[in-house]
Amino acid sequence: MKIFSGTANPELAREICKRLSIKQGKCQIKKFANDNILVKIEENVREKDVFIIQPSCFPVNEGLVELLIMIDALKHASARRVTAVLPYYPYVRSDKKDQPRISITARLIADLLEAAGADRVLTMNLHSPQIQGFFRIPTDNLLAAPIIISHFKKKKIENGIVVSPDAGSAKLAESYARKLGFPLAIMDKRRLGDTDRVTVLNIVGDVKGKRAIVFDDEIATGGSLIETAQTLIKHGVKEICACAVHGVLCGDAITNLQESIIKEVVVTNTVRIGKEKMFPKLSVLSVADLFAKAIERIHKGQSVSTLFSNHLEFAK
Amino acid sequence: MKIFSGTANPELAREICKRLSIKQGKCQIKKFANDNILVKIEENVREKDVFIIQPSCFPVNEGLVELLIMIDALKHASARRVTAVLPYYPYVRSDKKDQPRISITARLIADLLEAAGADRVLTMNLHSPQIQGFFRIPTDNLLAAPIIISHFKKKKIENGIVVSPDAGSAKLAESYARKLGFPLAIMDKRRLGDTDRVTVLNIVGDVKGKRAIVFDDEIATGGSLIETAQTLIKHGVKEICACAVHGVLCGDAITNLQESIIKEVVVTNTVRIGKEKMFPKLSVLSVADLFAKAIERIHKGQSVSTLFSNHLEFAK
Amino acid sequence: MKIFSGTANPELAREICKRLSIKQGKCQIKKFANDNILVKIEENVREKDVFIIQPSCFPVNEGLVELLIMIDALKHASARRVTAVLPYYPYVRSDKKDQPRISITARLIADLLEAAGADRVLTMNLHSPQIQGFFRIPTDNLLAAPIIISHFKKKKIENGIVVSPDAGSAKLAESYARKLGFPLAIMDKRRLGDTDRVTVLNIVGDVKGKRAIVFDDEIATGGSLIETAQTLIKHGVKEICACAVHGVLCGDAITNLQESIIKEVVVTNTVRIGKEKMFPKLSVLSVADLFAKAIERIHKGQSVSTLFSNHLEFAK
Amino acid sequence: MKIFSGTANPELAREICKRLSIKQGKCQIKKFANDNILVKIEENVREKDVFIIQPSCFPVNEGLVELLIMIDALKHASARRVTAVLPYYPYVRSDKKDQPRISITARLIADLLEAAGADRVLTMNLHSPQIQGFFRIPTDNLLAAPIIISHFKKKKIENGIVVSPDAGSAKLAESYARKLGFPLAIMDKRRLGDTDRVTVLNIVGDVKGKRAIVFDDEIATGGSLIETAQTLIKHGVKEICACAVHGVLCGDAITNLQESIIKEVVVTNTVRIGKEKMFPKLSVLSVADLFAKAIERIHKGQSVSTLFSNHLEFAK
Amino acid sequence: MKIFSGTANPELAREICKRLSIKQGKCQIKKFANDNILVKIEENVREKDVFIIQPSCFPVNEGLVELLIMIDALKHASARRVTAVLPYYPYVRSDKKDQPRISITARLIADLLEAAGADRVLTMNLHSPQIQGFFRIPTDNLLAAPIIISHFKKKKIENGIVVSPDAGSAKLAESYARKLGFPLAIMDKRRLGDTDRVTVLNIVGDVKGKRAIVFDDEIATGGSLIETAQTLIKHGVKEICACAVHGVLCGDAITNLQESIIKEVVVTNTVRIGKEKMFPKLSVLSVADLFAKAIERIHKGQSVSTLFSNHLEFAK
Amino acid sequence: MKIFSGTANPELAREICKRLSIKQGKCQIKKFANDNILVKIEENVREKDVFIIQPSCFPVNEGLVELLIMIDALKHASARRVTAVLPYYPYVRSDKKDQPRISITARLIADLLEAAGADRVLTMNLHSPQIQGFFRIPTDNLLAAPIIISHFKKKKIENGIVVSPDAGSAKLAESYARKLGFPLAIMDKRRLGDTDRVTVLNIVGDVKGKRAIVFDDEIATGGSLIETAQTLIKHGVKEICACAVHGVLCGDAITNLQESIIKEVVVTNTVRIGKEKMFPKLSVLSVADLFAKAIERIHKGQSVSTLFSNHLEFAK
């Protein structure tokens, strides 16, 4: 078994290797003056079981092309099996044709990974579980639920309520609500056009006097999250936590979230969160241990679903 | 252009052909004593643009194999292009891996259609829009929304509310709510295991004194729908309509729905509803005109999305 | 190594597992109210060498779709290799285009099996040996000849003759004739159209006073077999046995054969023959031992052809 | 439409072009000193419907590689569609695995043609009709029966009998027998091992005093045919004609057949029969007209099966 | 016919459309806050013959992913044929495995283009002509030679010599030498490692007193070109021109070239050269007319090679 | 591990097996009277790691088809992995489209090998290193440089010069020059048309009084090599050696080279050089040891590039 890391999230790769007590594979990745990437695998990988850790982080497209080149280099270097480990899957939200003549890019990414020679994919909390169906190769979709639920259970929140930021996330929120034993509320909000601007209309459910936890699969600019928080406060919510698996945190997310009325923002380290991105309200939970176990189990041919078998409702 | 029909929904095929003023393609489909299907295309189809109409109806697997054989026969008979017209897509709900070691069968169907030689797919209201990403071949996913919205608008329902039967359908329900100008409520209900038995827990939103319309993408046994209706009545709803695109109506659905407190059940004819399945409370809206237009536009290379461009929110 | 069984012939699967002293793999197969099949593999199969036993039995198309779903579920559950064990191959007689614009469905089945993810196929006595060429994946076509020849040798039939029921089966019959040391006769019979009705014209060869064994690869309704028997009797044959590898026995086969002038009907258990299908004149030879040995040899990388190396003339 | 010819049977290509009143496509085919073939298409073929005429003739493997290179050159020169016209299909008799660990080479050829880029295949009288199932691309298998039947009907043979040279060809012989209104006899002969040496054992059927026509799909060395003839004479046959679609005529076939007791040898020109191969007893029927019509119909999208619709029994 | 442009070289696309008197296809390309690209084709393209103009320009990987998404969007929008027009092919120099365990990325790009759905490729002056063999889809590799030769012929340079900057470019330089009627000299120079640093060793051939034109296929940083120029001056060359098809001009190329002893730098506009990149010594020849003609000929099914038939020696 | 040999170069296969102390795999290859090849693998190869040694030798196309049939037979006999060992790659010089509408046959060969089922390719000194990019399967391209350099170093040639026979081979010649510490000269020669006739124009570089070694990748008829030698002598060269990896030696090569002014001709045994081809001036270096080591390393999953890691400049 060999584990290589692209340039997307080296800290996560390091942490995973550490937990597996394995030395990270040597590999030179550099850019020529003409903006072309060169990947050179610097140790023998013939007949090896190879994993490449490369979540979708800024800059997204550079990271994607780098990953494809790494896979190609490893396959032509005769690796027996190459598993693309994508803790945050690229273009995960482009998973449907909700406008005419657009690309279902999450599916295109699956095609490109297969074309480059990937044999397996290991990912986490896909935006929609259907995305697993975009692949012909075997995939494992880990769930961060055990880590997140455990984080909130320790806090012993009283009088809590789980809030879904929109109707599309209601199912996910419902799963958290059930696990935490909290009621559910849903923002009845409308996205207008393709832009990130949203208009909150109403809250379905009774939130008054409650401590709200807003769950989503990812936080990007945090704009709609802050609007949700403001609406909740207007409706009498006492305290607001926000939680998402993937902390994309782009645009002015960091400043805006820190200055918002949200008390705590919880994400995992699937997306790289460098020091410059840390802010006081942010808690980062590590998925390294879960990925390390999954990689070990894949390598040894053991069941992976046992790692989250008590949380399968999150896969629905 | 040639249109053939399998044995799944001949009435719909007839209606579509009629609206296109086209004679249906001749094709013999029979079963040998050994349960093997024989398909014989009985007119020349070389270089023709062929459409096969075969939604998923009872018996589902027979219809599926019949469709695959028809596609194979047409391709090897040198049809230029074969479009599988699946108004109700087979195994549409098996679109994710929500238990370990199950098949994403909706994806498998896509693979089988491509393996048999289908060049395009034309379908309607997929259970999740991501299913379009299961295909490498071009697909068109029509929306029944214009037909359904128009049906309910004519009724001029006052004091209405749209009810989502579970958190997973909240997004769809929200789209109907918006189009009809009604508020939204959501059943916070839990499916236990793989069975069809459900346990309603709560209603999120205020339904008292309202006229409720429960929207879902399909009605199978109607069991959970009737439970939803009962819960709504307990919470003070005045009147209940149920509406779904696909009227699967299996098991004791017909008796149960007719005898239930639901006032009207509205479906379309994507799934064949023979005379034996009709009951007084049932309204069946025809999608034949929409499919006829889509087929014509595909054949002529015109835009299909214009047929439902005002209802793209239903594709989200 | 793991062996799973679909619902087609569980007795055969049980017998094979028993001879291999292996516990059958656990797997839930059920049908939802909407006629959709759910397959759930209930034990870990990662990196395992998996065999699925599923001959083509009634209902043929249900069994086929079930098999495809099982293969898909196993491949996506990361089985290392999936071998479809099809003791009776589906649509085996649809192996040529003997009418315009029909499907070579036996070839389509091969494509579907590969599309679903099968890595190998193990089958028995294909209707024509060319069908092996329909596959890109490795296949093994076992021959039941050793079992059948041994059965008839034990009987020490005197003054025997082997009869081919039509010109197309002459080669097969000739192989049996040679092995048993009997002369050969051929029915010069004509099928009219696609139906099962036939018109016997003549017997080529001298059958008078002989004990005839009519060999074919399968017995379906038995209709043409009984007509053959009647013609043979008219031409002075003393006694008639009928033998085929695959006992499809559909329609009124059981009643008709029992009541016919045929003395013994010999088949194997490739197709499931439940208690309700048993009748006094029927002898069922088991192929379980042969399949058990073949599966073991495939798993261990040993030669399979040695299992029938003395009967290769039957493969011609 | 453009028609190109390889070097295998230029006379046939010329004849086909003449009947279609079309100028043959210009194309340079040469061999370098290092035995490598160079194919250069010498006119623009972009978006053209191209046919390449190249039956399997001596030297077989040279002709095959030449064909593959021609297809590749034409596809990369942007031909819209390339149809490989193979009046005699290469390795047509290697269509089954009748010994362990051999190649079903007729299937391999199908794969190679598809890999090189062929879009269709047009061929004639495949050794077994199952070979059509080796292809994923559409194929047309013409039948020479109308030409051959017409030849023999004109002769008004009295007291004729059709003889199948072995049990495997009984079906084909039976079709000729039916069409000519003659009885049928079958040689019960055994091939020993892989060699061409055969041992005739017996004649099934009554041939005494008859005028026999021995039908096969091809004549290679003619060795077994001459043995058949000798046996027939011994059994009292008065006169023998031999007929086959494909006149491979290799080894000493010409001398041996001319000097044999066979009265007439009838073949078609699917395989090139140069002047050096002609001998007095040989009649060569031309298939050029049939191929010309088939090519025209394929090009225009008209039914091809109508060209032999009265002889479909030969396809069984 | 429809022509779309990505964001790589909009000026070239505009120029090509203008010469074809065709309106450029409407298409929205934008980036979300999370760095994901959205491509939305804004006009109907069903059954259209579509060309996308997107050479490899800075930022290379963004442009590549954008192109793949455009192709995917167009194919799923049912475009009949999508031609990727890549005047400068991405990763064109990564065309061999000259170190262990690297990717032949130019080949990977070909695979990705095919996986995304491209039907054809139109490109120019590939670094090595073998790269055409990386594709299974038809490709056209235009040659800029007619444009470049014509530019230098007009200058009527006396006493000229063509200089190859290294042994690997000797063949290309020889072709220019022949066409211009000049002698040839070659720099015997060595690249050390993967870096762009080179060490000139010697000049093969007699350059003294000559006017040198240094030809290469692309100019990147210009570093080695300037070293070549300095060495040439040391060996008595009077005047130096540098010419390349692809003006990549990265790093400090602009300043360094302008300040160098080189008199004129000639490139084409395959790579976008914005105003900020223009400098007095730079001459930019337009390839728009050649591409416009090629696109028109591809669309109409006319020969493309006639556009450079007098310069085929440059393809060797 | 099993090693099989086709009929192309049995001596090389024998030598490789000897160095690996392995018994050569048993395999019957014969030709039927009808010119069809039969390959029969005569030992069990299930789950084995199989290598087939078959360089491109006279007759080239026979050898190629034989190789494809062997691969097919081995794959369908369930070999785990089949590596085609092609010390001299077929059609290696047909690697580009230097004329309109020709085939890039070296790429076609790659496609055919993959279609037949090859899992890997092991070859040597491809005419251009880009050919490795023609494959999707892993390939290893060995370099004969260590063997050749060592041969010439032992000779301690004084006052040597390396001569490239044309501009296209300048890079290869430069690599030899560097390794031997000799200067470089290049023949500025022009091939006219497709023929082997060439016209030498000039020598770039100073050759007077030197001992020249002319390097090329292969020697075919030797015609242009002898012209080069004559020109060199005219320009004052004292002594000429010619060296190439692949000794194709076709046409009158043997006589012409022996009678020429060339002192020594050095080739390897990648191409079979039977006794009838040996001549006094010819030295044949064996590559068997290198191939034996490479095969062993591939089988054991060890690095292959270490076998020529000091000569990677030859791969550029």
JSON list of N, CA, C and O in Angstrom, two decimals, chain A residues 95 107 111 128 130 133-136 174 178 186 188-190 204, chain B residues 95 107 111 128 130 133-136 174 178 186 188-190 204 305:
[
{"chain": "A", "resi": 95, "resn": "ASP", "atom": "N", "xyz": [-24.84, 18.53, -9.95]},
{"chain": "A", "resi": 95, "resn": "ASP", "atom": "CA", "xyz": [-25.25, 17.13, -10.03]},
{"chain": "A", "resi": 95, "resn": "ASP", "atom": "C", "xyz": [-26.58, 16.93, -10.73]},
{"chain": "A", "resi": 95, "resn": "ASP", "atom": "O", "xyz": [-27.14, 15.84, -10.72]},
{"chain": "A", "resi": 107, "resn": "ARG", "atom": "N", "xyz": [-20.94, 14.47, -12.86]},
{"chain": "A", "resi": 107, "resn": "ARG", "atom": "CA", "xyz": [-20.87, 13.26, -13.66]},
{"chain": "A", "resi": 107, "resn": "ARG", "atom": "C", "xyz": [-19.67, 13.29, -14.61]},
{"chain": "A", "resi": 107, "resn": "ARG", "atom": "O", "xyz": [-18.98, 12.30, -14.80]},
{"chain": "A", "resi": 111, "resn": "ASP", "atom": "N", "xyz": [-16.49, 10.65, -15.13]},
{"chain": "A", "resi": 111, "resn": "ASP", "atom": "CA", "xyz": [-15.99, 10.14, -16.42]},
{"chain": "A", "resi": 111, "resn": "ASP", "atom": "C", "xyz": [-14.50, 10.42, -16.58]},
{"chain": "A", "resi": 111, "resn": "ASP", "atom": "O", "xyz": [-13.75, 9.58, -17.08]},
{"chain": "A", "resi": 128, "resn": "SER", "atom": "N", "xyz": [-25.57, 14.88, -2.98]},
{"chain": "A", "resi": 128, "resn": "SER", "atom": "CA", "xyz": [-26.74, 14.01, -3.08]},
{"chain": "A", "resi": 128, "resn": "SER", "atom": "C", "xyz": [-26.22, 12.58, -3.20]},
{"chain": "A", "resi": 128, "resn": "SER", "atom": "O", "xyz": [-25.21, 12.33, -3.87]},
{"chain": "A", "resi": 130, "resn": "GLN", "atom": "N", "xyz": [-27.19, 10.22, -4.85]},
{"chain": "A", "resi": 130, "resn": "GLN", "atom": "CA", "xyz": [-27.29, 9.69, -6.22]},
{"chain": "A", "resi": 130, "resn": "GLN", "atom": "C", "xyz": [-25.95, 9.79, -6.96]},
{"chain": "A", "resi": 130, "resn": "GLN", "atom": "O", "xyz": [-25.72, 9.07, -7.93]},
{"chain": "A", "resi": 133, "resn": "GLY", "atom": "N", "xyz": [-24.06, 6.94, -8.15]},
{"chain": "A", "resi": 133, "resn": "GLY", "atom": "CA", "xyz": [-24.49, 6.27, -9.37]},
{"chain": "A", "resi": 133, "resn": "GLY", "atom": "C", "xyz": [-23.82, 6.82, -10.61]},
{"chain": "A", "resi": 133, "resn": "GLY", "atom": "O", "xyz": [-24.00, 6.29, -11.71]},
{"chain": "A", "resi": 134, "resn": "PHE", "atom": "N", "xyz": [-23.04, 7.89, -10.49]},
{"chain": "A", "resi": 134, "resn": "PHE", "atom": "CA", "xyz": [-22.35, 8.44, -11.66]},
{"chain": "A", "resi": 134, "resn": "PHE", "atom": "C", "xyz": [-21.14, 7.59, -12.03]},
{"chain": "A", "resi": 134, "resn": "PHE", "atom": "O", "xyz": [-20.55, 7.77, -13.09]},
{"chain": "A", "resi": 135, "resn": "PHE", "atom": "N", "xyz": [-20.76, 6.67, -11.14]},
{"chain": "A", "resi": 135, "resn": "PHE", "atom": "CA", "xyz": [-19.54, 5.90, -11.34]},
{"chain": "A", "resi": 135, "resn": "PHE", "atom": "C", "xyz": [-19.82, 4.47, -11.78]},
{"chain": "A", "resi": 135, "resn": "PHE", "atom": "O", "xyz": [-20.77, 3.86, -11.31]},
{"chain": "A", "resi": 136, "resn": "ARG", "atom": "N", "xyz": [-18.98, 3.95, -12.63]},
{"chain": "A", "resi": 136, "resn": "ARG", "atom": "CA", "xyz": [-18.98, 2.53, -12.95]},
{"chain": "A", "resi": 136, "resn": "ARG", "atom": "C", "xyz": [-18.00, 1.79, -12.04]},
{"chain": "A", "resi": 136, "resn": "ARG", "atom": "O", "xyz": [-18.08, 0.60, -11.87]},
{"chain": "A", "resi": 174, "resn": "GLU", "atom": "N", "xyz": [-33.41, 16.42, 8.93]},
{"chain": "A", "resi": 174, "resn": "GLU", "atom": "CA", "xyz": [-34.26, 15.48, 9.67]},
{"chain": "A", "resi": 174, "resn": "GLU", "atom": "C", "xyz": [-33.43, 14.35, 10.29]},
{"chain": "A", "resi": 174, "resn": "GLU", "atom": "O", "xyz": [-33.69, 13.93, 11.42]},
{"chain": "A", "resi": 178, "resn": "ARG", "atom": "N", "xyz": [-33.33, 13.60, 14.29]},
{"chain": "A", "resi": 178, "resn": "ARG", "atom": "CA", "xyz": [-33.67, 12.33, 14.90]},
{"chain": "A", "resi": 178, "resn": "ARG", "atom": "C", "xyz": [-32.54, 11.85, 15.82]},
{"chain": "A", "resi": 178, "resn": "ARG", "atom": "O", "xyz": [-32.78, 11.42, 16.95]},
{"chain": "A", "resi": 186, "resn": "ILE", "atom": "N", "xyz": [-37.84, 24.19, 9.04]},
{"chain": "A", "resi": 186, "resn": "ILE", "atom": "CA", "xyz": [-37.32, 24.31, 7.68]},
{"chain": "A", "resi": 186, "resn": "ILE", "atom": "C", "xyz": [-37.51, 25.73, 7.18]},
{"chain": "A", "resi": 186, "resn": "ILE", "atom": "O", "xyz": [-38.59, 26.31, 7.33]},
{"chain": "A", "resi": 188, "resn": "ASP", "atom": "N", "xyz": [-38.27, 28.17, 4.38]},
{"chain": "A", "resi": 188, "resn": "ASP", "atom": "CA", "xyz": [-38.94, 28.11, 3.08]},
{"chain": "A", "resi": 188, "resn": "ASP", "atom": "C", "xyz": [-38.43, 29.29, 2.27]},
{"chain": "A", "resi": 188, "resn": "ASP", "atom": "O", "xyz": [-39.01, 30.36, 2.26]},
{"chain": "A", "resi": 189, "resn": "LYS", "atom": "N", "xyz": [-37.36, 29.07, 1.63]},
{"chain": "A", "resi": 189, "resn": "LYS", "atom": "CA", "xyz": [-36.55, 30.12, 1.03]},
{"chain": "A", "resi": 189, "resn": "LYS", "atom": "C", "xyz": [-36.49, 29.89, -0.48]},
{"chain": "A", "resi": 189, "resn": "LYS", "atom": "O", "xyz": [-36.61, 28.77, -0.95]},
{"chain": "A", "resi": 190, "resn": "ARG", "atom": "N", "xyz": [-36.25, 30.94, -1.26]},
{"chain": "A", "resi": 190, "resn": "ARG", "atom": "CA", "xyz": [-36.17, 30.75, -2.72]},
{"chain": "A", "resi": 190, "resn": "ARG", "atom": "C", "xyz": [-34.90, 31.32, -3.32]},
{"chain": "A", "resi": 190, "resn": "ARG", "atom": "O", "xyz": [-34.63, 32.51, -3.14]},
{"chain": "A", "resi": 204, "resn": "VAL", "atom": "N", "xyz": [-40.98, 27.23, 8.38]},
{"chain": "A", "resi": 204, "resn": "VAL", "atom": "CA", "xyz": [-41.97, 26.19, 8.62]},
{"chain": "A", "resi": 204, "resn": "VAL", "atom": "C", "xyz": [-41.56, 25.46, 9.89]},
{"chain": "A", "resi": 204, "resn": "VAL", "atom": "O", "xyz": [-40.48, 24.86, 9.94]},
{"chain": "B", "resi": 95, "resn": "ASP", "atom": "N", "xyz": [-32.08, 4.74, -6.57]},
{"chain": "B", "resi": 95, "resn": "ASP", "atom": "CA", "xyz": [-31.14, 5.71, -7.14]},
{"chain": "B", "resi": 95, "resn": "ASP", "atom": "C", "xyz": [-29.99, 6.05, -6.20]},
{"chain": "B", "resi": 95, "resn": "ASP", "atom": "O", "xyz": [-29.23, 6.98, -6.47]},
{"chain": "B", "resi": 107, "resn": "ARG", "atom": "N", "xyz": [-29.20, 3.20, -12.01]},
{"chain": "B", "resi": 107, "resn": "ARG", "atom": "CA", "xyz": [-27.99, 3.37, -12.79]},
{"chain": "B", "resi": 107, "resn": "ARG", "atom": "C", "xyz": [-27.73, 2.13, -13.66]},
{"chain": "B", "resi": 107, "resn": "ARG", "atom": "O", "xyz": [-27.34, 2.22, -14.81]},
{"chain": "B", "resi": 111, "resn": "ASP", "atom": "N", "xyz": [-27.16, 1.68, -17.75]},
{"chain": "B", "resi": 111, "resn": "ASP", "atom": "CA", "xyz": [-26.09, 0.90, -18.40]},
{"chain": "B", "resi": 111, "resn": "ASP", "atom": "C", "xyz": [-26.67, -0.13, -19.36]},
{"chain": "B", "resi": 111, "resn": "ASP", "atom": "O", "xyz": [-26.16, -0.35, -20.46]},
{"chain": "B", "resi": 128, "resn": "SER", "atom": "N", "xyz": [-35.29, 11.63, -8.67]},
{"chain": "B", "resi": 128, "resn": "SER", "atom": "CA", "xyz": [-34.32, 12.67, -8.33]},
{"chain": "B", "resi": 128, "resn": "SER", "atom": "C", "xyz": [-33.70, 13.15, -9.63]},
{"chain": "B", "resi": 128, "resn": "SER", "atom": "O", "xyz": [-33.45, 12.35, -10.52]},
{"chain": "B", "resi": 130, "resn": "GLN", "atom": "N", "xyz": [-30.83, 13.96, -10.30]},
{"chain": "B", "resi": 130, "resn": "GLN", "atom": "CA", "xyz": [-29.46, 13.44, -10.51]},
{"chain": "B", "resi": 130, "resn": "GLN", "atom": "C", "xyz": [-29.46, 12.22, -11.42]},
{"chain": "B", "resi": 130, "resn": "GLN", "atom": "O", "xyz": [-28.42, 11.91, -12.03]},
{"chain": "B", "resi": 133, "resn": "GLY", "atom": "N", "xyz": [-27.77, 12.14, -14.65]},
{"chain": "B", "resi": 133, "resn": "GLY", "atom": "CA", "xyz": [-26.32, 11.97, -14.68]},
{"chain": "B", "resi": 133, "resn": "GLY", "atom": "C", "xyz": [-25.89, 10.52, -14.78]},
{"chain": "B", "resi": 133, "resn": "GLY", "atom": "O", "xyz": [-24.72, 10.23, -14.94]},
{"chain": "B", "resi": 134, "resn": "PHE", "atom": "N", "xyz": [-26.84, 9.58, -14.70]},
{"chain": "B", "resi": 134, "resn": "PHE", "atom": "CA", "xyz": [-26.49, 8.17, -14.82]},
{"chain": "B", "resi": 134, "resn": "PHE", "atom": "C", "xyz": [-26.23, 7.80, -16.28]},
{"chain": "B", "resi": 134, "resn": "PHE", "atom": "O", "xyz": [-25.73, 6.72, -16.56]},
{"chain": "B", "resi": 135, "resn": "PHE", "atom": "N", "xyz": [-26.59, 8.68, -17.19]},
{"chain": "B", "resi": 135, "resn": "PHE", "atom": "CA", "xyz": [-26.50, 8.38, -18.62]},
{"chain": "B", "resi": 135, "resn": "PHE", "atom": "C", "xyz": [-25.32, 9.08, -19.28]},
{"chain": "B", "resi": 135, "resn": "PHE", "atom": "O", "xyz": [-25.01, 10.23, -18.97]},
{"chain": "B", "resi": 136, "resn": "ARG", "atom": "N", "xyz": [-24.72, 8.37, -20.22]},
{"chain": "B", "resi": 136, "resn": "ARG", "atom": "CA", "xyz": [-23.73, 9.00, -21.10]},
{"chain": "B", "resi": 136, "resn": "ARG", "atom": "C", "xyz": [-24.42, 9.51, -22.37]},
{"chain": "B", "resi": 136, "resn": "ARG", "atom": "O", "xyz": [-23.91, 10.36, -23.06]},
{"chain": "B", "resi": 174, "resn": "GLU", "atom": "N", "xyz": [-42.29, 22.28, -2.17]},
{"chain": "B", "resi": 174, "resn": "GLU", "atom": "CA", "xyz": [-42.06, 23.73, -2.14]},
{"chain": "B", "resi": 174, "resn": "GLU", "atom": "C", "xyz": [-42.29, 24.34, -3.52]},
{"chain": "B", "resi": 174, "resn": "GLU", "atom": "O", "xyz": [-42.84, 25.44, -3.66]},
{"chain": "B", "resi": 178, "resn": "ARG", "atom": "N", "xyz": [-45.02, 27.25, -4.25]},
{"chain": "B", "resi": 178, "resn": "ARG", "atom": "CA", "xyz": [-44.70, 28.54, -4.83]},
{"chain": "B", "resi": 178, "resn": "ARG", "atom": "C", "xyz": [-45.59, 28.84, -6.04]},
{"chain": "B", "resi": 178, "resn": "ARG", "atom": "O", "xyz": [-46.14, 29.91, -6.18]},
{"chain": "B", "resi": 186, "resn": "ILE", "atom": "N", "xyz": [-44.71, 20.11, 6.19]},
{"chain": "B", "resi": 186, "resn": "ILE", "atom": "CA", "xyz": [-43.92, 18.91, 5.93]},
{"chain": "B", "resi": 186, "resn": "ILE", "atom": "C", "xyz": [-44.20, 17.86, 7.00]},
{"chain": "B", "resi": 186, "resn": "ILE", "atom": "O", "xyz": [-44.21, 18.18, 8.19]},
{"chain": "B", "resi": 188, "resn": "ASP", "atom": "N", "xyz": [-43.02, 15.09, 9.25]},
{"chain": "B", "resi": 188, "resn": "ASP", "atom": "CA", "xyz": [-41.73, 14.63, 9.79]},
{"chain": "B", "resi": 188, "resn": "ASP", "atom": "C", "xyz": [-41.94, 13.17, 10.21]},
{"chain": "B", "resi": 188, "resn": "ASP", "atom": "O", "xyz": [-42.26, 12.86, 11.34]},
{"chain": "B", "resi": 189, "resn": "LYS", "atom": "N", "xyz": [-41.70, 12.31, 9.27]},
{"chain": "B", "resi": 189, "resn": "LYS", "atom": "CA", "xyz": [-42.12, 10.92, 9.35]},
{"chain": "B", "resi": 189, "resn": "LYS", "atom": "C", "xyz": [-40.88, 10.03, 9.22]},
{"chain": "B", "resi": 189, "resn": "LYS", "atom": "O", "xyz": [-39.88, 10.44, 8.64]},
{"chain": "B", "resi": 190, "resn": "ARG", "atom": "N", "xyz": [-40.90, 8.85, 9.76]},
{"chain": "B", "resi": 190, "resn": "ARG", "atom": "CA", "xyz": [-39.73, 7.98, 9.64]},
{"chain": "B", "resi": 190, "resn": "ARG", "atom": "C", "xyz": [-40.05, 6.62, 9.05]},
{"chain": "B", "resi": 190, "resn": "ARG", "atom": "O", "xyz": [-40.90, 5.91, 9.57]},
{"chain": "B", "resi": 204, "resn": "VAL", "atom": "N", "xyz": [-44.58, 19.50, 10.55]},
{"chain": "B", "resi": 204, "resn": "VAL", "atom": "CA", "xyz": [-43.86, 20.76, 10.67]},
{"chain": "B", "resi": 204, "resn": "VAL", "atom": "C", "xyz": [-44.61, 21.79, 9.84]},
{"chain": "B", "resi": 204, "resn": "VAL", "atom": "O", "xyz": [-44.74, 21.63, 8.62]},
{"chain": "B", "resi": 305, "resn": "SER", "atom": "N", "xyz": [-36.54, 21.97, -23.99]},
{"chain": "B", "resi": 305, "resn": "SER", "atom": "CA", "xyz": [-36.72, 22.61, -22.69]},
{"chain": "B", "resi": 305, "resn": "SER", "atom": "C", "xyz": [-37.78, 23.71, -22.75]},
{"chain": "B", "resi": 305, "resn": "SER", "atom": "O", "xyz": [-38.39, 24.03, -21.74]}
]
